[in-house]
Each structure stands twice: as C-alpha cells, then as structure tokens.
PDB file of C-alpha atoms in Angstrom:
ATOM      1  CA  MET W   1      13.110  -1.798   0.712  1.00 45.00           C
ATOM      2  CA  GLN W   2      16.255  -3.889   0.895  1.00 46.00           C
ATOM      3  CA  ALA W   3      17.308  -4.109  -2.770  1.00 43.00           C
ATOM      4  CA  SER W   4      19.553  -1.591  -4.459  1.00 45.00           C
ATOM      5  CA  GLY W   5      17.927   1.813  -4.077  1.00 51.00           C
ATOM      6  CA  SER W   6      15.841   2.759  -7.087  1.00 56.00           C
ATOM      7  CA  SER W   7      15.392  -0.875  -8.162  1.00 75.00           C
ATOM      8  CA  GLY W   8      12.755  -1.387  -5.474  1.00 84.00           C
ATOM      9  CA  ARG W   9       9.163  -0.206  -5.825  1.00 89.00           C
ATOM     10  CA  ILE W  10       5.755  -0.487  -4.187  1.00 91.00           C
ATOM     11  CA  THR W  11       2.611  -0.482  -6.330  1.00 92.00           C
ATOM     12  CA  ILE W  12      -1.057  -0.537  -5.358  1.00 94.00           C
ATOM     13  CA  GLN W  13      -4.491  -1.017  -6.947  1.00 96.00           C
ATOM     14  CA  PRO W  14      -7.974  -1.163  -5.404  1.00 96.00           C
ATOM     15  CA  GLU W  15      -9.672  -4.581  -5.460  1.00 97.00           C
ATOM     16  CA  THR W  16     -13.274  -5.141  -6.510  1.00 95.00           C
ATOM     17  CA  THR W  17     -13.512  -8.316  -4.410  1.00 96.00           C
ATOM     18  CA  TRP W  18     -11.621  -8.615  -1.123  1.00 95.00           C
ATOM     19  CA  GLY W  19      -8.524 -10.771  -1.530  1.00 94.00           C
ATOM     20  CA  VAL W  20      -8.844 -11.176  -5.300  1.00 96.00           C
ATOM     21  CA  ALA W  21      -6.338  -9.426  -7.556  1.00 96.00           C
ATOM     22  CA  PRO W  22      -7.987  -7.250 -10.223  1.00 96.00           C
ATOM     23  CA  SER W  23      -8.387  -9.049 -13.559  1.00 95.00           C
ATOM     24  CA  VAL W  24      -6.813  -6.101 -15.404  1.00 95.00           C
ATOM     25  CA  PRO W  25      -3.645  -4.734 -13.771  1.00 95.00           C
ATOM     26  CA  ALA W  26      -3.665  -0.942 -13.409  1.00 95.00           C
ATOM     27  CA  MET W  27      -1.241  -0.485 -10.534  1.00 95.00           C
ATOM     28  CA  ILE W  28      -0.100   2.915  -9.270  1.00 93.00           C
ATOM     29  CA  GLU W  29       3.501   3.244  -8.141  1.00 90.00           C
ATOM     30  CA  LEU W  30       3.795   4.854  -4.732  1.00 85.00           C
ATOM     31  CA  SER W  31       6.666   7.130  -5.705  1.00 72.00           C
ATOM     32  CA  SER W  32       6.309   8.924  -2.410  1.00 65.00           C
ATOM     33  CA  THR W  33       7.362   5.860  -0.402  1.00 66.00           C
ATOM     34  CA  ALA W  34      10.181   6.672   1.995  1.00 62.00           C
ATOM     35  CA  TYR W  35      12.890   4.329   3.223  1.00 69.00           C
ATOM     36  CA  GLY W  36      11.970   1.993   6.047  1.00 78.00           C
ATOM     37  CA  GLU W  37       8.870   0.137   4.795  1.00 85.00           C
ATOM     38  CA  SER W  38       8.221  -3.132   6.604  1.00 87.00           C
ATOM     39  CA  LEU W  39       5.746  -5.027   4.417  1.00 87.00           C
ATOM     40  CA  LYS W  40       5.922  -8.753   5.055  1.00 87.00           C
ATOM     41  CA  SER W  41       4.015 -11.982   5.263  1.00 85.00           C
ATOM     42  CA  SER W  42       4.607 -14.657   7.842  1.00 83.00           C
ATOM     43  CA  SER W  43       2.970 -17.703   9.325  1.00 79.00           C
ATOM     44  CA  GLU W  44       3.481 -19.632  12.501  1.00 80.00           C
ATOM     45  CA  GLU W  45       4.320 -23.289  12.470  1.00 81.00           C
ATOM     46  CA  ILE W  46       1.657 -25.442  14.082  1.00 81.00           C
ATOM     47  CA  VAL W  47       3.198 -28.518  15.674  1.00 83.00           C
ATOM     48  CA  SER W  48       1.194 -31.563  16.714  1.00 84.00           C
ATOM     49  CA  ASN W  49       1.677 -32.851  20.246  1.00 86.00           C
ATOM     50  CA  ALA W  50       1.411 -36.426  18.977  1.00 87.00           C
ATOM     51  CA  ILE W  51       4.686 -38.325  18.753  1.00 83.00           C
ATOM     52  CA  ASN W  52       5.685 -41.684  17.314  1.00 86.00           C
ATOM     53  CA  LYS W  53       7.538 -44.473  19.171  1.00 86.00           C
ATOM     54  CA  TYR W  54      10.853 -42.699  18.471  1.00 85.00           C
ATOM     55  CA  GLY W  55       9.666 -39.438  20.021  1.00 84.00           C
ATOM     56  CA  ALA W  56       9.378 -37.606  16.714  1.00 84.00           C
ATOM     57  CA  THR W  57       6.527 -35.199  16.062  1.00 82.00           C
ATOM     58  CA  LEU W  58       3.928 -36.738  13.789  1.00 81.00           C
ATOM     59  CA  ALA W  59       2.706 -33.599  12.057  1.00 83.00           C
ATOM     60  CA  THR W  60       3.591 -29.970  11.474  1.00 82.00           C
ATOM     61  CA  ARG W  61       1.606 -27.527   9.416  1.00 80.00           C
ATOM     62  CA  ARG W  62       1.910 -23.942   8.392  1.00 76.00           C
ATOM     63  CA  GLY W  63      -0.534 -21.744  10.282  1.00 74.00           C
ATOM     64  CA  GLN W  64      -2.561 -18.831   9.038  1.00 76.00           C
ATOM     65  CA  ILE W  65      -0.649 -16.378   6.877  1.00 79.00           C
ATOM     66  CA  LYS W  66      -0.297 -12.942   8.401  1.00 86.00           C
ATOM     67  CA  VAL W  67       0.298  -9.956   6.125  1.00 90.00           C
ATOM     68  CA  ASP W  68       1.202  -6.674   7.776  1.00 90.00           C
ATOM     69  CA  GLY W  69       3.643  -3.829   7.884  1.00 92.00           C
ATOM     70  CA  SER W  70       4.083  -0.121   7.596  1.00 92.00           C
ATOM     71  CA  VAL W  71       4.734   2.086   4.572  1.00 90.00           C
ATOM     72  CA  PRO W  72       6.278   5.491   5.335  1.00 89.00           C
ATOM     73  CA  PHE W  73       5.746   8.261   2.785  1.00 87.00           C
ATOM     74  CA  GLU W  74       5.990  11.935   2.014  1.00 86.00           C
ATOM     75  CA  LEU W  75       2.425  13.105   1.329  1.00 85.00           C
ATOM     76  CA  PRO W  76       2.340  13.728  -2.427  1.00 83.00           C
ATOM     77  CA  VAL W  77       0.301  16.345  -4.230  1.00 80.00           C
ATOM     78  CA  ASN W  78      -0.334  14.079  -7.237  1.00 77.00           C
ATOM     79  CA  ASN W  79      -1.497  10.768  -5.767  1.00 77.00           C
ATOM     80  CA  SER W  80      -2.351  11.325  -2.117  1.00 82.00           C
ATOM     81  CA  ASP W  81      -5.974  10.408  -2.833  1.00 86.00           C
ATOM     82  CA  ILE W  82      -5.218   6.664  -2.743  1.00 88.00           C
ATOM     83  CA  VAL W  83      -3.965   6.985   0.841  1.00 88.00           C
ATOM     84  CA  LEU W  84      -6.952   9.081   1.906  1.00 89.00           C
ATOM     85  CA  TYR W  85      -9.371   6.695   0.163  1.00 91.00           C
ATOM     86  CA  GLY W  86      -7.689   3.756   1.909  1.00 92.00           C
ATOM     87  CA  VAL W  87      -8.164   5.207   5.398  1.00 92.00           C
ATOM     88  CA  MET W  88     -11.581   6.845   4.880  1.00 91.00           C
ATOM     89  CA  GLY W  89     -13.344   4.537   2.426  1.00 91.00           C
ATOM     90  CA  SER W  90     -15.588   7.028   0.685  1.00 88.00           C
ATOM     91  CA  TYR W  91     -15.495  10.384  -1.025  1.00 87.00           C
ATOM     92  CA  VAL W  92     -17.692  12.723  -3.027  1.00 90.00           C
ATOM     93  CA  GLN W  93     -16.058  14.502  -5.951  1.00 89.00           C
ATOM     94  CA  THR W  94     -17.290  17.802  -7.379  1.00 92.00           C
ATOM     95  CA  ASP W  95     -15.960  20.091 -10.076  1.00 91.00           C
ATOM     96  CA  ILE W  96     -15.018  23.592  -8.931  1.00 90.00           C
ATOM     97  CA  VAL W  97     -13.380  26.661 -10.471  1.00 90.00           C
ATOM     98  CA  VAL W  98     -10.500  28.317  -8.626  1.00 86.00           C
ATOM     99  CA  ASN W  99      -8.935  31.434 -10.168  1.00 88.00           C
ATOM    100  CA  ASN W 100     -10.541  30.548 -13.522  1.00 90.00           C
ATOM    101  CA  VAL W 101      -9.026  27.051 -13.426  1.00 88.00           C
ATOM    102  CA  ASN W 102     -11.222  23.930 -13.407  1.00 88.00           C
ATOM    103  CA  LYS W 103     -10.336  21.657 -10.493  1.00 85.00           C
ATOM    104  CA  LYS W 104     -11.788  18.656  -8.745  1.00 84.00           C
ATOM    105  CA  LYS W 105     -12.689  18.766  -5.071  1.00 86.00           C
ATOM    106  CA  LYS W 106     -12.932  15.549  -3.074  1.00 86.00           C
ATOM    107  CA  VAL W 107     -14.616  15.426   0.311  1.00 89.00           C
ATOM    108  CA  TYR W 108     -13.681  12.258   2.175  1.00 88.00           C
ATOM    109  CA  LYS W 109     -16.100  10.567   4.546  1.00 88.00           C
ATOM    110  CA  ARG W 110     -15.795   7.482   6.699  1.00 89.00           C
ATOM    111  CA  GLY W 111     -17.189   4.485   4.825  1.00 88.00           C
ATOM    112  CA  VAL W 112     -16.509   0.821   4.211  1.00 91.00           C
ATOM    113  CA  LEU W 113     -12.762   0.509   3.884  1.00 92.00           C
ATOM    114  CA  PRO W 114     -11.623  -0.665   0.455  1.00 95.00           C
ATOM    115  CA  SER W 115      -9.144  -3.475  -0.045  1.00 96.00           C
ATOM    116  CA  PHE W 116      -6.096  -3.339  -2.268  1.00 96.00           C
ATOM    117  CA  THR W 117      -3.647  -5.524  -4.116  1.00 97.00           C
ATOM    118  CA  LEU W 118      -0.220  -4.243  -3.141  1.00 95.00           C
ATOM    119  CA  GLU W 119       3.068  -5.382  -4.666  1.00 94.00           C
ATOM    120  CA  LYS W 120       6.574  -4.911  -3.336  1.00 92.00           C
ATOM    121  CA  GLY W 121       8.938  -5.511  -6.220  1.00 91.00           C
ATOM    122  CA  PHE W 122      12.665  -5.655  -6.722  1.00 89.00           C
ATOM    123  CA  THR W 123      13.132  -5.107 -10.445  1.00 86.00           C
ATOM    124  CA  ASP W 124      16.899  -5.679 -10.392  1.00 87.00           C
ATOM    125  CA  VAL W 125      16.612  -9.251  -9.083  1.00 90.00           C
ATOM    126  CA  GLY W 126      13.152 -10.164 -10.398  1.00 90.00           C
ATOM    127  CA  GLN W 127      11.458 -10.757  -7.031  1.00 93.00           C
ATOM    128  CA  TYR W 128       7.892  -9.577  -6.477  1.00 94.00           C
ATOM    129  CA  PHE W 129       5.767  -9.992  -3.366  1.00 94.00           C
ATOM    130  CA  LYS W 130       2.058  -9.514  -4.103  1.00 95.00           C
ATOM    131  CA  TYR W 131      -0.144  -8.927  -1.062  1.00 95.00           C
ATOM    132  CA  LEU W 132      -3.888  -9.456  -1.502  1.00 96.00           C
ATOM    133  CA  GLY W 133      -6.812  -8.229   0.589  1.00 96.00           C
ATOM    134  CA  VAL W 134      -4.747  -5.375   2.036  1.00 96.00           C
ATOM    135  CA  LYS W 135      -6.594  -2.831   4.163  1.00 96.00           C
ATOM    136  CA  PHE W 136      -5.185   0.275   5.778  1.00 94.00           C
ATOM    137  CA  ASN W 137      -5.162  -0.112   9.522  1.00 91.00           C
ATOM    138  CA  GLN W 138      -3.705   3.158  10.771  1.00 92.00           C
ATOM    139  CA  LEU W 139      -2.557   6.491   9.336  1.00 92.00           C
ATOM    140  CA  GLN W 140       0.034   8.694  10.982  1.00 93.00           C
ATOM    141  CA  LEU W 141       0.869  12.175   9.670  1.00 90.00           C
ATOM    142  CA  GLY W 142       3.635  14.498  10.736  1.00 89.00           C
ATOM    143  CA  VAL W 143       3.570  18.165   9.863  1.00 86.00           C
ATOM    144  CA  ASP W 144       6.985  19.755  10.288  1.00 80.00           C
ATOM    145  CA  PRO W 145       6.583  23.556  10.246  1.00 79.00           C
ATOM    146  CA  ALA W 146       9.880  23.857   8.380  1.00 79.00           C
ATOM    147  CA  GLY W 147       9.551  20.875   6.085  1.00 83.00           C
ATOM    148  CA  LEU W 148       7.492  18.259   4.318  1.00 85.00           C
ATOM    149  CA  VAL W 149       4.248  16.597   5.332  1.00 86.00           C
ATOM    150  CA  SER W 150       5.226  12.992   5.988  1.00 87.00           C
ATOM    151  CA  GLY W 151       3.609   9.976   7.524  1.00 88.00           C
ATOM    152  CA  SER W 152       3.057   6.265   7.368  1.00 91.00           C
ATOM    153  CA  VAL W 153       0.206   3.872   6.851  1.00 92.00           C
ATOM    154  CA  ASP W 154       0.013   0.528   8.647  1.00 94.00           C
ATOM    155  CA  VAL W 155      -1.565  -2.273   6.659  1.00 94.00           C
ATOM    156  CA  MET W 156      -2.923  -5.752   7.238  1.00 95.00           C
ATOM    157  CA  GLY W 157      -3.806  -8.257   4.558  1.00 94.00           C
ATOM    158  CA  LEU W 158      -5.271 -11.625   3.709  1.00 93.00           C
ATOM    159  CA  LYS W 159      -2.570 -13.480   1.785  1.00 92.00           C
ATOM    160  CA  ALA W 160       0.640 -13.193  -0.184  1.00 92.00           C
ATOM    161  CA  ASP W 161       2.125 -14.582  -3.386  1.00 91.00           C
ATOM    162  CA  VAL W 162       5.750 -14.574  -4.534  1.00 91.00           C
ATOM    163  CA  SER W 163       6.697 -14.346  -8.192  1.00 93.00           C
ATOM    164  CA  THR W 164       9.606 -13.604 -10.500  1.00 95.00           C
ATOM    165  CA  VAL W 165       7.262 -11.549 -12.712  1.00 94.00           C
ATOM    166  CA  SER W 166       5.536  -8.308 -11.759  1.00 94.00           C
ATOM    167  CA  PHE W 167       1.737  -8.229 -11.593  1.00 95.00           C
ATOM    168  CA  ASP W 168       1.912  -5.017 -13.665  1.00 94.00           C
ATOM    169  CA  ASN W 169       5.122  -4.344 -15.610  1.00 91.00           C
ATOM    170  CA  ASN W 170       4.049  -0.812 -16.463  1.00 93.00           C
ATOM    171  CA  PRO W 171       2.474   0.815 -13.383  1.00 94.00           C
ATOM    172  CA  THR W 172       1.254   4.412 -13.517  1.00 91.00           C
ATOM    173  CA  GLN W 173       3.947   6.734 -12.201  1.00 89.00           C
ATOM    174  CA  TYR W 174       3.460  10.271 -10.934  1.00 85.00           C
ATOM    175  CA  ALA W 175       6.143  12.913 -10.498  1.00 83.00           C
ATOM    176  CA  HIS W 176       7.058  13.120  -6.835  1.00 82.00           C
ATOM    177  CA  ASP W 177       5.845  16.511  -5.625  1.00 83.00           C
ATOM    178  CA  PRO W 178       5.460  16.347  -1.821  1.00 83.00           C
ATOM    179  CA  TYR W 179       3.384  18.819   0.159  1.00 81.00           C
ATOM    180  CA  ILE W 180       5.480  21.365   1.941  1.00 81.00           C
ATOM    181  CA  VAL W 181       3.896  22.880   5.057  1.00 72.00           C
ATOM    182  CA  LEU W 182       4.393  26.390   3.676  1.00 66.00           C
ATOM    183  CA  ASP W 183       2.289  25.400   0.606  1.00 55.00           C
ATOM    184  CA  ILE W 184      -0.582  24.293   2.850  1.00 53.00           C
ATOM    185  CA  VAL W 185      -0.473  27.429   4.995  1.00 52.00           C
ATOM    186  CA  THR W 186      -0.311  29.836   2.052  1.00 56.00           C
ATOM    187  CA  GLY W 187      -2.635  27.807  -0.195  1.00 54.00           C
ATOM    188  CA  LYS W 188      -0.098  27.590  -3.042  1.00 54.00           C
TER     189      LYS W 188
END
C-alpha cells in the first residue's frame, strides 16, 4: 500500500463466474495484510511496424492486460480460510465438539481453484483498483519459532477496473488475531 497507513485496504470476495464481479458485494477485508503488497495491472504497448511517408508509426494499441502481484500477510485465526480455500480449491466442513464447545472443522483438498474479485482501495483519496478473475498462484508460509506465522500469496488475474467508489463500502472486518507459533504447538 502506498497511501497513508490505515487509509489503505485490500478486500476480497469469491466469484461465481470467472472474471465477473459478484452481483451482490460481500467483500471481506484482509486485515492481516502486511506492508509490501505489490498488486498491479499493466499492459504492453503493441506498436505497428507500418509507417507513413513521414516515418511515423501508423498504429499503436494496448496489449493484453496483466494482473499480478503478491500480498504478504500474518496468518489470521479468524479469516485464514479464504487463503486456504484460494490455494486448495475445496474443503469439507464438519461440526465437532472440543472440550464441550461446538466447533467447525474444515479439511482442505486440492480442487478446482476458485476465482476472486479483489479490490485495493485508498479510502483517503477515493481511489479503488478492482481486480477481476484473480486466482492464487503460489502460497509461501514462514513459521518463526519465536514469532508469528506469516506468509504471502502470489496472484494473477484477468482484468482490472479503476474507480473513485468502492465496490463494497462496508466490507466484513475481522479482529486481527494472528497465529503465534506457540499457539500452534500447544494447541491453544
């Protein structure tokens, strides 16, 4: 993020159809996003070799749009399932009881990778970059024995739109509660 600190945000929502934004916005804010994300869209300029009698190029066009980048994060307790779903594509959820508390257990399996609408927004300046047809390309996790579980996900996407209005002005927000390696080891 390049805007002023907390005024930048990244939100995400699964798509039903690849490259088509959901008809009802229900974005989730990735509160666990760390500094250093590199989401972007770009396209090469395609230049014709044909010239006129003055030596000027007769045609230039914008090439295919390329959407890619990396989103670093601290693995959160509350909404890590969207990252795992993005890199695995399928899960089976069952209800279990642990210490007399009802919980949900998800077992992730490799399946068809889902696509997402992802928005990088700068609320202080009213600039929003909506990326469509985004798929997770690579997941990297780091487990520091004396710290947090952190990582990054590399993405690639189909297209991008720019707007002065957010796709979802009221995304779901979760409290940021990152996994600490000690919690994983002790099961707390």
